[in-house]
Amino acid sequence: MKPLFIGIIPARYASTRFPGKPLAKIGGVPMIQRVVERARMALDRVIVATDDVRIADCVAAFGGEAVMTSESHRSGTDRCREAYEASGSDADVVINVQGDEPFIEPAQIEALEGCFEADPDVELATLVRRFDPALGWDALFNANTPKVVRDERGNAVWFSRSIIPYVRNYPWQEWIDHAEFFTHVGMYGYRADTLAAITQLPQSPAEIAESLEQLRWLQNGYQIRSAVTDLPSIGIDTPDDLRRAEEMLLNR
């Protein structure tokens, strides 16, 4: 039987680099509204999980659905769990859509859904992207861009802010000719019972070292299936990113 999906968009008001980011306007439209509208193209029900009434009011104003959640959550995954439980949904799978990607493609969400539709044993899934050498090596070595190694079934073996794999016996300028590199796209899918379980786990040593929550799941024996997307996306982390998004919107 085909699983039932629900989309949840974690959206915090507080941000060190960009306070109030979900309410920032792109082409006159709040960013959170753009994310919801894109997610609705692939999901029947989409909920914004927020800790701030200003965001909840904004979502209500454009006809969206919002759930108020705790201010103390450590991650978007924790916020997704609270919102899912408060929603009354009986969906089998929760899709965690990043609230700062206003140009998310419905096909990317559908690729993540496909992981669960194709294999009933999949508990967790995420998106990865093949590294494009045209972006330049600085993009691959950037610690803010997590890298991932996959096995032959498409499961993630490991994530790191360091470049992986290390290609021995070649200068780094030639690595792209001798190995395939993938970067992580921060969208997740979780079976509902798995979401409840992983949010009860304590932080793992690798997670603490790298500040990547998915390492907690791997170190506790969970498998993370990956879907490959070659579609571009843009995350909004700073006001400079917002200006780039405005330019991207003008060129669409």
GROMACS .gro file of C-alpha atoms in nm:
model
  252
    1MET     CA    1   0.000   0.000   0.000
    2LYS     CA    2   0.127   0.346  -0.089
    3PRO     CA    3   0.231   0.537   0.225
    4LEU     CA    4   0.054   0.858   0.325
    5PHE     CA    5   0.279   1.163   0.343
    6ILE     CA    6   0.264   1.492   0.533
    7GLY     CA    7   0.500   1.785   0.490
    8ILE     CA    8   0.624   1.978   0.791
    9ILE     CA    9   0.828   2.298   0.760
   10PRO     CA   10   1.022   2.395   1.075
   11ALA     CA   11   1.038   2.776   1.097
   12ARG     CA   12   1.210   2.959   1.383
   13TYR     CA   13   1.203   3.336   1.421
   14ALA     CA   14   1.533   3.363   1.608
   15SER     CA   15   1.843   3.336   1.395
   16THR     CA   16   2.191   3.461   1.476
   17ARG     CA   17   2.269   3.556   1.117
   18PHE     CA   18   1.918   3.652   1.001
   19PRO     CA   19   1.650   3.716   1.266
   20GLY     CA   20   1.295   3.689   1.132
   21LYS     CA   21   1.414   3.504   0.823
   22PRO     CA   22   1.088   3.317   0.749
   23LEU     CA   23   0.905   3.650   0.718
   24ALA     CA   24   1.161   3.809   0.485
   25LYS     CA   25   0.998   3.896   0.155
   26ILE     CA   26   1.113   3.774  -0.184
   27GLY     CA   27   0.938   3.954  -0.466
   28GLY     CA   28   0.694   4.094  -0.211
   29VAL     CA   29   0.596   3.748  -0.080
   30PRO     CA   30   0.709   3.614   0.261
   31MET     CA   31   0.966   3.338   0.224
   32ILE     CA   32   0.763   3.095   0.434
   33GLN     CA   33   0.468   3.142   0.199
   34ARG     CA   34   0.684   3.058  -0.103
   35VAL     CA   35   0.809   2.741   0.067
   36VAL     CA   36   0.455   2.631   0.160
   37GLU     CA   37   0.324   2.694  -0.190
   38ARG     CA   38   0.607   2.493  -0.348
   39ALA     CA   39   0.562   2.207  -0.101
   40ARG     CA   40   0.188   2.195  -0.170
   41MET     CA   41   0.265   2.105  -0.530
   42ALA     CA   42   0.387   1.765  -0.409
   43LEU     CA   43   0.208   1.712  -0.077
   44ASP     CA   44  -0.160   1.707   0.014
   45ARG     CA   45  -0.104   1.852   0.360
   46VAL     CA   46   0.170   2.094   0.463
   47ILE     CA   47   0.217   2.232   0.816
   48VAL     CA   48   0.450   2.506   0.936
   49ALA     CA   49   0.599   2.420   1.276
   50THR     CA   50   0.700   2.743   1.448
   51ASP     CA   51   0.787   2.885   1.788
   52ASP     CA   52   0.674   3.240   1.714
   53VAL     CA   53   0.323   3.379   1.685
   54ARG     CA   54   0.433   3.626   1.416
   55ILE     CA   55   0.516   3.340   1.184
   56ALA     CA   56   0.196   3.156   1.274
   57ASP     CA   57  -0.006   3.471   1.201
   58CYS     CA   58   0.167   3.516   0.866
   59VAL     CA   59   0.089   3.156   0.769
   60ALA     CA   60  -0.276   3.196   0.869
   61ALA     CA   61  -0.299   3.516   0.664
   62PHE     CA   62  -0.214   3.338   0.338
   63GLY     CA   63  -0.436   3.039   0.417
   64GLY     CA   64  -0.169   2.802   0.541
   65GLU     CA   65  -0.165   2.574   0.844
   66ALA     CA   66   0.069   2.637   1.136
   67VAL     CA   67   0.135   2.460   1.467
   68MET     CA   68   0.298   2.631   1.763
   69THR     CA   69   0.592   2.432   1.903
   70SER     CA   70   0.841   2.467   2.188
   71GLU     CA   71   1.124   2.720   2.179
   72SER     CA   72   1.363   2.466   2.329
   73HIS     CA   73   1.399   2.220   2.041
   74ARG     CA   74   1.756   2.132   1.945
   75SER     CA   75   1.678   2.071   1.578
   76GLY     CA   76   1.417   2.085   1.307
   77THR     CA   77   1.368   1.711   1.349
   78ASP     CA   78   1.257   1.761   1.709
   79ARG     CA   79   1.021   2.037   1.600
   80CYS     CA   80   0.877   1.811   1.329
   81ARG     CA   81   0.796   1.545   1.584
   82GLU     CA   82   0.602   1.784   1.808
   83ALA     CA   83   0.411   1.930   1.513
   84TYR     CA   84   0.326   1.586   1.375
   85GLU     CA   85   0.192   1.469   1.710
   86ALA     CA   86  -0.011   1.790   1.753
   87SER     CA   87  -0.152   1.773   1.400
   88GLY     CA   88  -0.368   1.466   1.454
   89SER     CA   89  -0.233   1.330   1.126
   90ASP     CA   90  -0.221   0.957   1.058
   91ALA     CA   91   0.039   0.998   0.784
   92ASP     CA   92   0.295   0.718   0.759
   93VAL     CA   93   0.583   0.942   0.657
   94VAL     CA   94   0.683   1.295   0.757
   95ILE     CA   95   0.872   1.502   0.499
   96ASN     CA   96   1.084   1.771   0.665
   97VAL     CA   97   1.099   2.059   0.415
   98GLN     CA   98   1.356   2.328   0.484
   99GLY     CA   99   1.189   2.662   0.558
  100ASP     CA  100   1.469   2.865   0.400
  101GLU     CA  101   1.456   2.718   0.048
  102PRO     CA  102   1.189   2.922  -0.133
  103PHE     CA  103   1.262   2.760  -0.470
  104ILE     CA  104   1.240   2.399  -0.362
  105GLU     CA  105   1.130   2.185  -0.656
  106PRO     CA  106   0.828   1.955  -0.615
  107ALA     CA  107   1.030   1.690  -0.799
  108GLN     CA  108   1.280   1.690  -0.512
  109ILE     CA  109   1.005   1.616  -0.260
  110GLU     CA  110   0.869   1.346  -0.490
  111ALA     CA  111   1.215   1.188  -0.514
  112LEU     CA  112   1.224   1.162  -0.136
  113GLU     CA  113   0.874   1.014  -0.130
  114GLY     CA  114   0.989   0.759  -0.387
  115CYS     CA  115   1.239   0.614  -0.140
  116PHE     CA  116   0.953   0.505   0.086
  117GLU     CA  117   0.723   0.397  -0.197
  118ALA     CA  118   0.988   0.174  -0.350
  119ASP     CA  119   1.096   0.001  -0.030
  120PRO     CA  120   0.873  -0.052   0.276
  121ASP     CA  121   1.182  -0.115   0.488
  122VAL     CA  122   1.314   0.240   0.445
  123GLU     CA  123   1.291   0.423   0.777
  124LEU     CA  124   1.478   0.744   0.695
  125ALA     CA  125   1.565   0.918   0.370
  126THR     CA  126   1.738   1.232   0.253
  127LEU     CA  127   1.846   1.409  -0.065
  128VAL     CA  128   2.197   1.430  -0.204
  129ARG     CA  129   2.341   1.606  -0.506
  130ARG     CA  130   2.631   1.512  -0.730
  131PHE     CA  131   2.906   1.768  -0.703
  132ASP     CA  132   2.932   1.988  -1.010
  133PRO     CA  133   3.298   2.075  -1.079
  134ALA     CA  134   3.179   2.397  -1.242
  135LEU     CA  135   3.105   2.526  -0.892
  136GLY     CA  136   3.476   2.523  -0.814
  137TRP     CA  137   3.671   2.333  -0.553
  138ASP     CA  138   3.604   2.593  -0.287
  139ALA     CA  139   3.240   2.480  -0.286
  140LEU     CA  140   3.340   2.121  -0.216
  141PHE     CA  141   3.591   2.206   0.057
  142ASN     CA  142   3.343   2.443   0.224
  143ALA     CA  143   3.270   2.309   0.574
  144ASN     CA  144   2.917   2.453   0.555
  145THR     CA  145   2.844   2.205   0.275
  146PRO     CA  146   2.826   1.853   0.424
  147LYS     CA  147   2.949   1.571   0.204
  148VAL     CA  148   2.813   1.216   0.194
  149VAL     CA  149   2.934   0.873   0.084
  150ARG     CA  150   2.672   0.622  -0.034
  151ASP     CA  151   2.670   0.246  -0.063
  152GLU     CA  152   2.559   0.048  -0.369
  153ARG     CA  153   2.193   0.051  -0.254
  154GLY     CA  154   2.189   0.426  -0.213
  155ASN     CA  155   2.215   0.423   0.166
  156ALA     CA  156   2.426   0.695   0.323
  157VAL     CA  157   2.741   0.543   0.473
  158TRP     CA  158   2.870   0.864   0.633
  159PHE     CA  159   2.834   1.241   0.634
  160SER     CA  160   3.112   1.488   0.703
  161ARG     CA  161   3.200   1.854   0.678
  162SER     CA  162   3.540   1.735   0.559
  163ILE     CA  163   3.574   1.623   0.200
  164ILE     CA  164   3.495   1.252   0.160
  165PRO     CA  165   3.612   1.031   0.008
  166TYR     CA  166   3.980   1.117   0.035
  167VAL     CA  167   4.141   1.011  -0.292
  168ARG     CA  168   4.481   0.865  -0.215
  169ASN     CA  169   4.775   0.888  -0.455
  170TYR     CA  170   4.639   1.185  -0.650
  171PRO     CA  171   4.670   1.561  -0.595
  172TRP     CA  172   4.337   1.708  -0.486
  173GLN     CA  173   4.305   1.896  -0.814
  174GLU     CA  174   4.260   1.555  -0.984
  175TRP     CA  175   4.025   1.394  -0.731
  176ILE     CA  176   3.713   1.467  -0.934
  177ASP     CA  177   3.855   1.249  -1.212
  178HIS     CA  178   3.892   0.948  -0.982
  179ALA     CA  179   3.592   0.955  -0.748
  180GLU     CA  180   3.228   1.062  -0.737
  181PHE     CA  181   3.141   1.326  -0.479
  182PHE     CA  182   2.800   1.399  -0.331
  183THR     CA  183   2.687   1.690  -0.119
  184HIS     CA  184   2.397   1.676   0.122
  185VAL     CA  185   2.068   1.855   0.055
  186GLY     CA  186   1.902   1.918   0.391
  187MET     CA  187   1.560   1.761   0.336
  188TYR     CA  188   1.456   1.450   0.528
  189GLY     CA  189   1.182   1.192   0.531
  190TYR     CA  190   1.100   0.986   0.840
  191ARG     CA  191   0.855   0.706   0.908
  192ALA     CA  192   0.636   0.833   1.191
  193ASP     CA  193   0.747   0.570   1.441
  194THR     CA  194   1.111   0.624   1.348
  195LEU     CA  195   1.074   0.999   1.399
  196ALA     CA  196   0.943   0.934   1.750
  197ALA     CA  197   1.237   0.702   1.823
  198ILE     CA  198   1.527   0.910   1.691
  199THR     CA  199   1.420   1.222   1.878
  200GLN     CA  200   1.466   1.028   2.203
  201LEU     CA  201   1.829   0.944   2.129
  202PRO     CA  202   2.110   1.129   2.307
  203GLN     CA  203   2.363   1.313   2.094
  204SER     CA  204   2.634   1.085   1.959
  205PRO     CA  205   3.010   1.155   1.959
  206ALA     CA  206   3.029   1.211   1.583
  207GLU     CA  207   2.724   1.437   1.588
  208ILE     CA  208   2.882   1.652   1.857
  209ALA     CA  209   3.212   1.667   1.668
  210GLU     CA  210   3.063   1.754   1.328
  211SER     CA  211   2.737   1.921   1.436
  212LEU     CA  212   2.539   1.698   1.198
  213GLU     CA  213   2.235   1.535   1.358
  214GLN     CA  214   2.211   1.259   1.097
  215LEU     CA  215   2.532   1.110   1.240
  216ARG     CA  216   2.339   1.038   1.560
  217TRP     CA  217   2.105   0.816   1.363
  218LEU     CA  218   2.385   0.634   1.184
  219GLN     CA  219   2.575   0.576   1.505
  220ASN     CA  220   2.263   0.424   1.656
  221GLY     CA  221   2.225   0.172   1.374
  222TYR     CA  222   1.965   0.341   1.153
  223GLN     CA  223   2.000   0.337   0.776
  224ILE     CA  224   1.939   0.653   0.575
  225ARG     CA  225   1.834   0.596   0.214
  226SER     CA  226   1.938   0.873  -0.024
  227ALA     CA  227   1.774   1.003  -0.339
  228VAL     CA  228   1.987   1.189  -0.591
  229THR     CA  229   1.874   1.526  -0.725
  230ASP     CA  230   2.059   1.727  -0.983
  231LEU     CA  231   1.820   2.020  -0.954
  232PRO     CA  232   1.968   2.342  -0.814
  233SER     CA  233   1.844   2.502  -0.495
  234ILE     CA  234   1.928   2.804  -0.285
  235GLY     CA  235   1.917   2.823   0.092
  236ILE     CA  236   1.866   3.162   0.259
  237ASP     CA  237   2.100   3.197   0.557
  238THR     CA  238   2.191   3.566   0.540
  239PRO     CA  239   2.057   3.894   0.398
  240ASP     CA  240   2.310   3.854   0.117
  241ASP     CA  241   2.148   3.522   0.028
  242LEU     CA  242   1.813   3.700   0.021
  243ARG     CA  243   1.945   3.945  -0.236
  244ARG     CA  244   2.066   3.654  -0.448
  245ALA     CA  245   1.722   3.498  -0.421
  246GLU     CA  246   1.564   3.821  -0.545
  247GLU     CA  247   1.795   3.811  -0.845
  248MET     CA  248   1.713   3.445  -0.903
  249LEU     CA  249   1.342   3.526  -0.897
  250LEU     CA  250   1.387   3.799  -1.157
  251ASN     CA  251   1.571   3.556  -1.386
  252ARG     CA  252   1.317   3.271  -1.361
   0.00000   0.00000   0.00000
